[in-house]
Coordinates of C-alpha atoms and ligand atoms in Angstrom, one line a residue:
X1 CA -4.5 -12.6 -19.7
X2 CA -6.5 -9.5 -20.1
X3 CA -5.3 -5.8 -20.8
X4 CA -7.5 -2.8 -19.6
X5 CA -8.2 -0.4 -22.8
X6 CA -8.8 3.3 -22.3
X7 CA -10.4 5.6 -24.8
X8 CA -8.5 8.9 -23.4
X9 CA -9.1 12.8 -23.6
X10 CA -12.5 13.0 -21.3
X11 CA -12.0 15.3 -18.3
X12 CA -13.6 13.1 -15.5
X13 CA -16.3 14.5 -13.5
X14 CA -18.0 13.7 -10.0
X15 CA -17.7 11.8 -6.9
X16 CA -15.8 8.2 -6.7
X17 CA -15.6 6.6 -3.4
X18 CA -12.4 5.3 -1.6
X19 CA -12.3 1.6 -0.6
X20 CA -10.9 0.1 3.0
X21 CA -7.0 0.7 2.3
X22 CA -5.1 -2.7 1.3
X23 CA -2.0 -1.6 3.3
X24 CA -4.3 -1.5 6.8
X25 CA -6.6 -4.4 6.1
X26 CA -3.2 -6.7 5.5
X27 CA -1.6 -6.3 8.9
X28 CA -5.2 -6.2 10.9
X29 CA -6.3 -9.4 9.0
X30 CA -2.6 -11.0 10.4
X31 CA -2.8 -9.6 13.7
X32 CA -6.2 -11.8 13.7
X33 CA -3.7 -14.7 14.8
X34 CA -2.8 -13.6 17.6
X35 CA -5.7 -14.8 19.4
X36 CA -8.3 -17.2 19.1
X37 CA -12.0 -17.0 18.4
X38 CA -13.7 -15.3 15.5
X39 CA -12.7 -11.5 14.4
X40 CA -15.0 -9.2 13.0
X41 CA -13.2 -6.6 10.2
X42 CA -15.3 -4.1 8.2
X43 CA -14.3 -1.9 5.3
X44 CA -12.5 -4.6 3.9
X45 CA -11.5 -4.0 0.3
X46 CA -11.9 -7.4 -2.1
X47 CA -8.6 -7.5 -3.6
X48 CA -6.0 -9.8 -5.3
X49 CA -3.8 -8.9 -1.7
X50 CA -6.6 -9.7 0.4
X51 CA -7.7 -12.4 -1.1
X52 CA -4.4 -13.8 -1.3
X53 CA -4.0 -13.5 2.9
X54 CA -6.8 -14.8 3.5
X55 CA -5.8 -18.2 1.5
X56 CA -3.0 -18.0 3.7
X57 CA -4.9 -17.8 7.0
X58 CA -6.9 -20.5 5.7
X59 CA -3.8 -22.8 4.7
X60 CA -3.0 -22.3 8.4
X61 CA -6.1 -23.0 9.7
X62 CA -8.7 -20.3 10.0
X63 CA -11.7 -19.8 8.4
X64 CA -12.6 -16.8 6.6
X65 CA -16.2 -15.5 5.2
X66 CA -16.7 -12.4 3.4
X67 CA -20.2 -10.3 3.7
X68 CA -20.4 -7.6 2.0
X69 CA -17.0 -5.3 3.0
X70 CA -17.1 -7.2 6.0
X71 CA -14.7 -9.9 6.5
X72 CA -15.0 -12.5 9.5
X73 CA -11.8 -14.9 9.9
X74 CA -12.3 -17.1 13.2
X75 CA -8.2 -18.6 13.8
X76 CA -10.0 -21.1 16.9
X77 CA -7.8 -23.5 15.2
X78 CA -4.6 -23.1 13.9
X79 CA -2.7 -26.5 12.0
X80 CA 0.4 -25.5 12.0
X81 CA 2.5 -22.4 11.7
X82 CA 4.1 -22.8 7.8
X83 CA 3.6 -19.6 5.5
X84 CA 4.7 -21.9 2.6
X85 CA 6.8 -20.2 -0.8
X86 CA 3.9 -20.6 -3.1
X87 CA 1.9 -18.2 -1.2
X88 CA 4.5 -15.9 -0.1
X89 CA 5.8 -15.0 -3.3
X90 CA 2.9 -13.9 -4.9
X91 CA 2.8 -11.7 -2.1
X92 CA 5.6 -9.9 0.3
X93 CA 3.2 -8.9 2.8
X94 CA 2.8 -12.5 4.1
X95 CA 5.7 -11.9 6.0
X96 CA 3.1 -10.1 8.2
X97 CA 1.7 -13.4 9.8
X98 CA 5.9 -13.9 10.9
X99 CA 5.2 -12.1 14.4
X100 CA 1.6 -13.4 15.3
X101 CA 2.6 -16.8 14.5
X102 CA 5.7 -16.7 16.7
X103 CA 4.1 -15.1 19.5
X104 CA 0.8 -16.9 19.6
X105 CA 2.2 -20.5 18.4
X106 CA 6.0 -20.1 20.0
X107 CA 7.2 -21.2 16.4
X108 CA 6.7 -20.4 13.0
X109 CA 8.3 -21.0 9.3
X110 CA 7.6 -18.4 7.0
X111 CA 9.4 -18.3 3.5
X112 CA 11.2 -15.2 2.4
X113 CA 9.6 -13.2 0.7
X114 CA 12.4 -12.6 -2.1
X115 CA 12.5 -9.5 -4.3
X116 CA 10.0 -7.6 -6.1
X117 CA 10.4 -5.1 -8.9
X118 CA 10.8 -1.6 -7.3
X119 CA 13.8 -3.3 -5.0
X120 CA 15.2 -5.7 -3.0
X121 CA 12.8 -5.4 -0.2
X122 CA 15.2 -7.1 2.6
X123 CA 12.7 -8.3 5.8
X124 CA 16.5 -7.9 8.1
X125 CA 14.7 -5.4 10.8
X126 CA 11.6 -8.1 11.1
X127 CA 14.3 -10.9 12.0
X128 CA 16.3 -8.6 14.1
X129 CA 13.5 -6.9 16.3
X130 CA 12.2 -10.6 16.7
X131 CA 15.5 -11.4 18.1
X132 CA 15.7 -8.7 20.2
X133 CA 12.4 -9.7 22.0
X134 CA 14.2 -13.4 22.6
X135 CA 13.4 -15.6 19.7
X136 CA 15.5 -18.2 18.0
X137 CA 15.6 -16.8 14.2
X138 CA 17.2 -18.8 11.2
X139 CA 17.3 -18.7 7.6
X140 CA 17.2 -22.0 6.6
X141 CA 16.8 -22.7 2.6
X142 CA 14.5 -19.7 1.9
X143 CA 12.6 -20.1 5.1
X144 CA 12.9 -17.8 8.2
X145 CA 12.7 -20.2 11.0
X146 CA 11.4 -18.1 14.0
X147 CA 11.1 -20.4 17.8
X148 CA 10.3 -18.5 21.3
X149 CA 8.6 -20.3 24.5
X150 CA 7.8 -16.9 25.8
X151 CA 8.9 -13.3 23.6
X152 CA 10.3 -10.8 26.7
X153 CA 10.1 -6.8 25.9
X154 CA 12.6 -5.0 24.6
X155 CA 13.7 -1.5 23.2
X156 CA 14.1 -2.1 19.6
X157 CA 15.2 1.0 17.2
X158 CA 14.6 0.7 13.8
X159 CA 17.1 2.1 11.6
X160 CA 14.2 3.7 8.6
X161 CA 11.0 3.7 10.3
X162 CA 9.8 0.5 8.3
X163 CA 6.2 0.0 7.6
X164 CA 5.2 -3.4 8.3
X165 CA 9.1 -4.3 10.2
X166 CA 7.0 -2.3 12.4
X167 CA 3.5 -4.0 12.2
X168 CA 5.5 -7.3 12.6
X169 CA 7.1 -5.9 15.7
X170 CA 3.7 -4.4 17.4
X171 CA 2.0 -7.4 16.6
X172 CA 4.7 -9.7 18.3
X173 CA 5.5 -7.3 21.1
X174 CA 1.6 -7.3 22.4
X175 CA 1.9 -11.0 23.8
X176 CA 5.0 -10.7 25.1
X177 CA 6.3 -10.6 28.9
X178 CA 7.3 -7.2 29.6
X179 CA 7.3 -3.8 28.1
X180 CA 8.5 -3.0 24.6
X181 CA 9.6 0.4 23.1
X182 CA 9.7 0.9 19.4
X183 CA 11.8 3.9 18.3
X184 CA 12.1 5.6 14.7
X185 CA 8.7 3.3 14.8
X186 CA 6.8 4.0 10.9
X187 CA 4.5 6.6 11.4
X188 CA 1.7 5.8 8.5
X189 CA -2.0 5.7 9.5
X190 CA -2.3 1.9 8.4
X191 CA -0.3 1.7 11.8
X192 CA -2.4 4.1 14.1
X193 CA -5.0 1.4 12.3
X194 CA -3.3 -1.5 13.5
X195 CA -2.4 0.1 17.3
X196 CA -6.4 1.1 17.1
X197 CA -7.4 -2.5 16.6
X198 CA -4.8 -4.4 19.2
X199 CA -6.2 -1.8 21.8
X200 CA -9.8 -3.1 21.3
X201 CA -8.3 -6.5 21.4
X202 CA -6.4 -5.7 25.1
X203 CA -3.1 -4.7 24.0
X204 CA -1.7 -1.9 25.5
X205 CA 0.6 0.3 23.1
X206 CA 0.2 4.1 23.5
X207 CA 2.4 6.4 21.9
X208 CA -0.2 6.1 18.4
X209 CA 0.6 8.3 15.7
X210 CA 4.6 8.9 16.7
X211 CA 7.7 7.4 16.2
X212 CA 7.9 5.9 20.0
X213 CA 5.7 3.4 20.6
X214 CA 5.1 1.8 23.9
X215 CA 4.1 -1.7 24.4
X216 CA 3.1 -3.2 27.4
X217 CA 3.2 -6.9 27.3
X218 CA -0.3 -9.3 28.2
X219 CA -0.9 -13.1 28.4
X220 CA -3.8 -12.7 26.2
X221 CA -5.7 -10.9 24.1
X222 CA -9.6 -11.1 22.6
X223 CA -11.2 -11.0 19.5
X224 CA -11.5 -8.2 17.2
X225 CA -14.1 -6.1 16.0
X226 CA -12.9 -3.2 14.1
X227 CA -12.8 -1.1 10.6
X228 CA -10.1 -0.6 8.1
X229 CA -9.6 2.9 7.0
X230 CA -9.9 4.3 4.0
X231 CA -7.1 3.7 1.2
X232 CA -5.4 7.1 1.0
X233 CA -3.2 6.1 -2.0
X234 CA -6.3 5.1 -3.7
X235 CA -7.4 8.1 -2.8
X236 CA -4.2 10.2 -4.0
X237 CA -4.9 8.1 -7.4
X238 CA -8.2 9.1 -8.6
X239 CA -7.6 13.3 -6.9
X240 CA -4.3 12.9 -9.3
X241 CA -6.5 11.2 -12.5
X242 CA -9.1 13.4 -12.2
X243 CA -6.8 16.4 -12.2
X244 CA -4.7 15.0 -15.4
X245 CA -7.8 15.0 -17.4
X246 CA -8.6 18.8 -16.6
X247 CA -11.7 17.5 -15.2
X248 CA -13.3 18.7 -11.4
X249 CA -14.7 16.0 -9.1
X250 CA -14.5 14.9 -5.2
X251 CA -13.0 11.7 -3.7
X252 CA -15.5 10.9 -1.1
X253 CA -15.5 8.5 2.1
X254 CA -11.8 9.0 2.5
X255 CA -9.5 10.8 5.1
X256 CA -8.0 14.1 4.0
X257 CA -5.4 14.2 7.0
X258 CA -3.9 11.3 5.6
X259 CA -2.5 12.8 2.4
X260 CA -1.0 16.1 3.9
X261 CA 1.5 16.4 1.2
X262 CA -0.1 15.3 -2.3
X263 CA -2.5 18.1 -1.2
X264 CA 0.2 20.5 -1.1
X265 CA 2.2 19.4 -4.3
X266 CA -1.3 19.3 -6.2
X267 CA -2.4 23.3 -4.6
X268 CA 1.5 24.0 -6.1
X269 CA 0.5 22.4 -9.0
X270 CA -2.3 24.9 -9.2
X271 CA -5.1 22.9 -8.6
X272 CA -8.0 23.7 -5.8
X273 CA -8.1 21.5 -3.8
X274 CA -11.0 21.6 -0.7
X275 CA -10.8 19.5 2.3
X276 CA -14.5 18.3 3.5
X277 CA -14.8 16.2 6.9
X278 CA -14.0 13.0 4.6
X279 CA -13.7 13.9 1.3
X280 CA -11.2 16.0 -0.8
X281 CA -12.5 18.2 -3.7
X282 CA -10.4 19.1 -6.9
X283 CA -11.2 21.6 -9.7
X284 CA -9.2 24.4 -11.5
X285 CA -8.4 27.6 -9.9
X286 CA -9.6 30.3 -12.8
X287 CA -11.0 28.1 -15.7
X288 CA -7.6 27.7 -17.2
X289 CA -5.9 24.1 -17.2
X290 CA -2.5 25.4 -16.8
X291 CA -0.5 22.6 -14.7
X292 CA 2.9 24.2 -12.9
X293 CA 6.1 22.6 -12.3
X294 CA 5.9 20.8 -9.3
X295 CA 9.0 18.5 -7.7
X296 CA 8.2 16.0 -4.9
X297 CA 10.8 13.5 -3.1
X298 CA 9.2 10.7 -1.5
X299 CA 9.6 10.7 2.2
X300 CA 8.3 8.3 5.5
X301 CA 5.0 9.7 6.6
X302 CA 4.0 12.6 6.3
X303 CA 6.1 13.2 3.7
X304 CA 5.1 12.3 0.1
X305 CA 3.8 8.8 0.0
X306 CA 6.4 6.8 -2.5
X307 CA 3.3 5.0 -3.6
X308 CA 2.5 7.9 -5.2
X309 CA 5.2 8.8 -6.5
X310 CA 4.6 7.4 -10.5
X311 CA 1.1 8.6 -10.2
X312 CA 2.5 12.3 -10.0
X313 CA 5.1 12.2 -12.3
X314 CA 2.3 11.2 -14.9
X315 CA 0.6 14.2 -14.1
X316 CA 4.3 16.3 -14.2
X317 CA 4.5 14.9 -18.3
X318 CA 1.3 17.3 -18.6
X319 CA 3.0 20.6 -17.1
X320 CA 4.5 23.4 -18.2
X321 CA 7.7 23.0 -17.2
X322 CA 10.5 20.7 -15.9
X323 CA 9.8 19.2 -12.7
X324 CA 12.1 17.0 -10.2
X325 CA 10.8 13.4 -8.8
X326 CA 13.0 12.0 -6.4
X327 CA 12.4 8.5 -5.0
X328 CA 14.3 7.4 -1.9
X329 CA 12.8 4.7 -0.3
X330 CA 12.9 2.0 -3.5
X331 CA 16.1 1.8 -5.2
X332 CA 14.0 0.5 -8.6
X333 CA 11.0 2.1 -8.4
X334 CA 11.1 3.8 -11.8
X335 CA 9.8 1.1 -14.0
X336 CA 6.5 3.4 -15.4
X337 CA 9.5 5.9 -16.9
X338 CA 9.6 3.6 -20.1
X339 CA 6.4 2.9 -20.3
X340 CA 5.6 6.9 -20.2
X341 CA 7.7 7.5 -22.9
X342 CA 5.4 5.0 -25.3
X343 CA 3.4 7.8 -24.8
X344 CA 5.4 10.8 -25.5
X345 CA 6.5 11.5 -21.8
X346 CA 10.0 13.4 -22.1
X347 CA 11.6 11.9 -18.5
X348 CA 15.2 11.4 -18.0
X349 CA 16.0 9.6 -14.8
X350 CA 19.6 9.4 -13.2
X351 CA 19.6 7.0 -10.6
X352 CA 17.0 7.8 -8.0
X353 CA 15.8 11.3 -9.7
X354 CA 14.0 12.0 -12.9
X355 CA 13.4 14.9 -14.8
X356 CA 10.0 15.5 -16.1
X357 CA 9.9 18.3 -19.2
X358 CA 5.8 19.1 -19.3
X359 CA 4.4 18.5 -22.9
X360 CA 1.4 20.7 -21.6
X361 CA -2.3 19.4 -21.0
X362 CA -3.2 16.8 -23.7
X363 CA 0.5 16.8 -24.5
X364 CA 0.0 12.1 -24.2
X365 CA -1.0 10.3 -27.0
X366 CA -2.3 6.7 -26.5
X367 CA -0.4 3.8 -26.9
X368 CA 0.0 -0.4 -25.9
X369 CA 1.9 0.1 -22.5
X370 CA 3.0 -2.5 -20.4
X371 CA 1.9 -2.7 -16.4
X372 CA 5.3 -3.7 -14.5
X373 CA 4.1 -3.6 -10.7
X374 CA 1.1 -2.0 -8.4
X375 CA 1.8 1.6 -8.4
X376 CA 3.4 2.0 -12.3
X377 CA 0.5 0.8 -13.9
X378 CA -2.0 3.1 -11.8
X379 CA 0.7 5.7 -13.5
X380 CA -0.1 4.1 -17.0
X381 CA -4.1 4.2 -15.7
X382 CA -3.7 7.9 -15.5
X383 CA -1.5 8.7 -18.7
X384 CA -4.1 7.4 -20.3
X385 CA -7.2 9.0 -19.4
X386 CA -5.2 11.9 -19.8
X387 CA -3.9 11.1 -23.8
X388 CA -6.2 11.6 -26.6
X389 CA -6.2 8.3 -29.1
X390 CA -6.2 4.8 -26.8
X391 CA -4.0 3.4 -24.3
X392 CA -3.8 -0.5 -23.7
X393 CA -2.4 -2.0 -20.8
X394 CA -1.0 -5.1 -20.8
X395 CA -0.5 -7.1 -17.4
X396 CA -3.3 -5.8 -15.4
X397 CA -3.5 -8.1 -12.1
X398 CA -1.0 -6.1 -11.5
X399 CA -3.9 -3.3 -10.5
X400 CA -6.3 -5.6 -9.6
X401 CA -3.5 -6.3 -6.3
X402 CA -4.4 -3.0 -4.9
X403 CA -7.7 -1.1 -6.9
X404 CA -10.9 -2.4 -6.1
X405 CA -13.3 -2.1 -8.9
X406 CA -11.0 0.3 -11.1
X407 CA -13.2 -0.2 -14.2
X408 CA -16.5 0.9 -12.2
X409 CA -15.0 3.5 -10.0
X410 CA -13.4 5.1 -13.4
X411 CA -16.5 4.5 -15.8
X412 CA -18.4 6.1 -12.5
X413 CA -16.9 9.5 -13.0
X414 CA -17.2 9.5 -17.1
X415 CA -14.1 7.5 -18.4
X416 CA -14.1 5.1 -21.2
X417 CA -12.6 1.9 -20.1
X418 CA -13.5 -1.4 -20.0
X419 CA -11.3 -4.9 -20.0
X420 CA -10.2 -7.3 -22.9
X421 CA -8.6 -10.5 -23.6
X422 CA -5.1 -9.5 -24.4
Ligands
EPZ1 C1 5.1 -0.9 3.0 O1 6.0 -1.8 2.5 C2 3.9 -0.9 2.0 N1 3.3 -2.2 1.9 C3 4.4 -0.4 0.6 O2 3.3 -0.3 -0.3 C4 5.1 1.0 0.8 O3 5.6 1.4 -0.4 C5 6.1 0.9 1.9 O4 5.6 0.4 3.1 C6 6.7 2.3 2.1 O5 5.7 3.2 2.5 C7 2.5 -2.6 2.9 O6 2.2 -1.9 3.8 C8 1.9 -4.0 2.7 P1 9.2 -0.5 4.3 P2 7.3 -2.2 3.4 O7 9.7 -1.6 5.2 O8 6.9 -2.3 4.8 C9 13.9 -1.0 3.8 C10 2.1 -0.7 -2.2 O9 2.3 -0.3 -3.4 N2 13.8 -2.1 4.6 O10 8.6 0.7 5.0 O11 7.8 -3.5 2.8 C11 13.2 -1.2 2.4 O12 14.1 -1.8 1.5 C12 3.3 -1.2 -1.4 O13 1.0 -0.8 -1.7 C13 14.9 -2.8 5.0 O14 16.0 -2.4 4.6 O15 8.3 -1.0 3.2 C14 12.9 0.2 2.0 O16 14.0 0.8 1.4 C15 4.6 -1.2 -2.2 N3 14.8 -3.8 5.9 C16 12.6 1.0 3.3 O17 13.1 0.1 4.3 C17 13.6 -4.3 6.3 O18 13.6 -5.2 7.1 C18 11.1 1.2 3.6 O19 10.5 -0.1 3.4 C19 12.5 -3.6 5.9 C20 12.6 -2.5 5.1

């Protein structure tokens, strides 16, 4: 396996640009089997995740060619309708070709997706909502067995406004007979992204960008052509590494909107922060690299992404002062804490909260760390660019599931990093 080693303690400088985001391009490359003929998505980052679907829509049939950022997945002909375990556990999102399949093929077996390590990660309102728009659902030895000659709308209230329970449920609810209303729907832009793309195809959902959305069932739909937007917790990541190392630089091709509150919390933080038509500037107020206390509690959209979460609490171990990170959406979502403290970090977590007490700017000192899941070890990425000495991280395809080329876009803006055998 290979580790990633960073030389740390140089204040990273300049512009690094934002990939297609992984949690829009996995949902828009499912919602690709809802009809056939050959799809057209651009802005496609090339990523473990992505790479990973698109064996799946392959095992089922389709064919999938990558150009460039553009990816082109014709589903003319579909095999069968079996998202098998071996492919499903290396990835939860799978569950996302559960609602296509069943509405475009009447019947589908997908395998559970089973755990992963920030929580238990149940898929109950996907089975549920499916039910409520008239399909047979079973679990049947790991396998959620889903059968419907025809899916009929239906008001379906989701009791947290789950990301892709609701994906699965928009998806699902285009082909069927009738309308379909979605309350306490998600609210993230990776689902305007989604509603944007089954619009061009001929569904007809309004109600983008609230918690209502209205679906208004068709017998068919056409191709796509369509972009993915940019990754805004890639985005958050580099604005919150650039601002660990005391350096100044902007995060270009992105969309500020989408990260209302990590702009806030960093501005607290008492960083500048300037929002261009798609880019986001960061630098230091007065010269000084004096972080404050900031707490943040992770929240649905538009409150503070929980995949950013363990990316700010590595910058909270360099402030002055104690600050307060409360995760509520993952009950085990905590896992970079340890790994922190290799490097001096002074956390103290009870239950859902930890407490951060700030060692001050260049208060990290390098050290072998071990990547656990996605969003820890970009946490780990930033703790050590930020620590003097040198940082190893073990485990990196974690990173490689949701970063595309970390090691360029980092070298790009001054950083000493590079990949070796572990
Ligand atoms: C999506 O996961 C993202 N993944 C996650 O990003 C993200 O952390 C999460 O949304 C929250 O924003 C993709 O979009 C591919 P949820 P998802 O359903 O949809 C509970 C990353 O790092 N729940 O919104 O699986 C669940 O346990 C990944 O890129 C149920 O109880 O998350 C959680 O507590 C990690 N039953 C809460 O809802 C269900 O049927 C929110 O989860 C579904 C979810």
């Amino acid at each position: 396996m290979e580790k990633l080693v960073i030389e740390g303690g140089i204040p990273l400088q300049g512009d690094v640009k934002v990939s297609g985001a992984k949690n829009a391009a996995l949902p828009l490359m499912a919602a690709t089997l809802l009809c056939a003929g050959k799809h057209i998505l651009r802005n496609v980052p090339d990523l473990r995740d992505t790479r990973t679907l698109a064996r799946l829509l392959e095992n089922l049939g389709a064919v999938v060619s990558r150009d460039g950022d553009v990816l082109t997945i014709d589903t003319t002909v579909l095999h069968h309708g079996e998202a098998s375990y071996e492919l499903v556990k290396t990835m939860r999102a799978s569950v996302l070709v559960l609602g296509p399949l069943v509405a475009r093929l009447g019947k589908t077996r997908v395998s559970l997706p089973g755990g992963c390590a920030i929580g238990e990660r149940p898929v109950n309102f996907h089975i549920d909502g499916l039910r409520e728009l008239g399909a047979v659902c079973a679990i049947k030895e790991g396998y959620i067995e889903a059968e419907a000659k025809k899916l009929y709308g239906n008001t379906i209230y989701f009791d947290i406004p789950s990301v892709t329970a609701t994906e699965n449920l928009l998806m699902a609810a285009s082909l069927a007979k009738g309308t379909t209303v979605l309350k306490n729907a998600a609210k993230e832009p990776e689902i305007g992204n989604l509603v944007d793309m089954l619009n061009g195809m001929g569904a007809k959902i309004s109600g983008r960008g609230t918690d209502v959305l209205t679906v208004e069932g068709v017998d068919s739909l056409h191709p796509a052509d369509c972009s993915i937007i940019p990754d805004r917790i890639e985005a958050g990541t580099y604005l919150l590494a650039i601002a660990a190392t005391g350096g100044a630089g902007r995060v270009t091709h992105c969309c500020p909107g989408d990260l209302p509150s990590l702009v806030e919390k960093l501005r607290h933080a008492g960083l500048e922060i300037i929002e261009e038509a798609d880019a986001l500037a960061v630098s230091w107020k007065d010269g000084t690299r004096n972080l404050s206390r900031v707490d943040i509690k992770t929240a649905p959209f538009p409150g503070y992404p929980t995949d950013l979460q363990a990316q700010f609490m590595a910058l909270m171990t360099l402030c002055s002062g104690q600050s307060a990170v409360h995760e509520t959406i993952f009950e085990n979502r905590f896992m970079h804490v340890a790994e922190l403290r290799r490097m001096g970090a002074k956390i103290t977590v009870d239950g859902r909260l930890a407490i951060v007490s700030g060692l001050g700017m260049n208060g990290l000192k390098g050290a072998p760390v071990m990547a656990t899941d996605l969003r820890a070890s970009s946490s780990l990425v930033i703790a050590g660019l930020a620590a003097s000495g040198r940082t190893d991280i073990s485990r990196i395809y974690h990173l490689e599931r949701g970063y595309e080329d970390l090691v360029g876009k980092l070298t790009g803006l001054g950083a000493r990093v590079w990949k070796e055998q572990e």
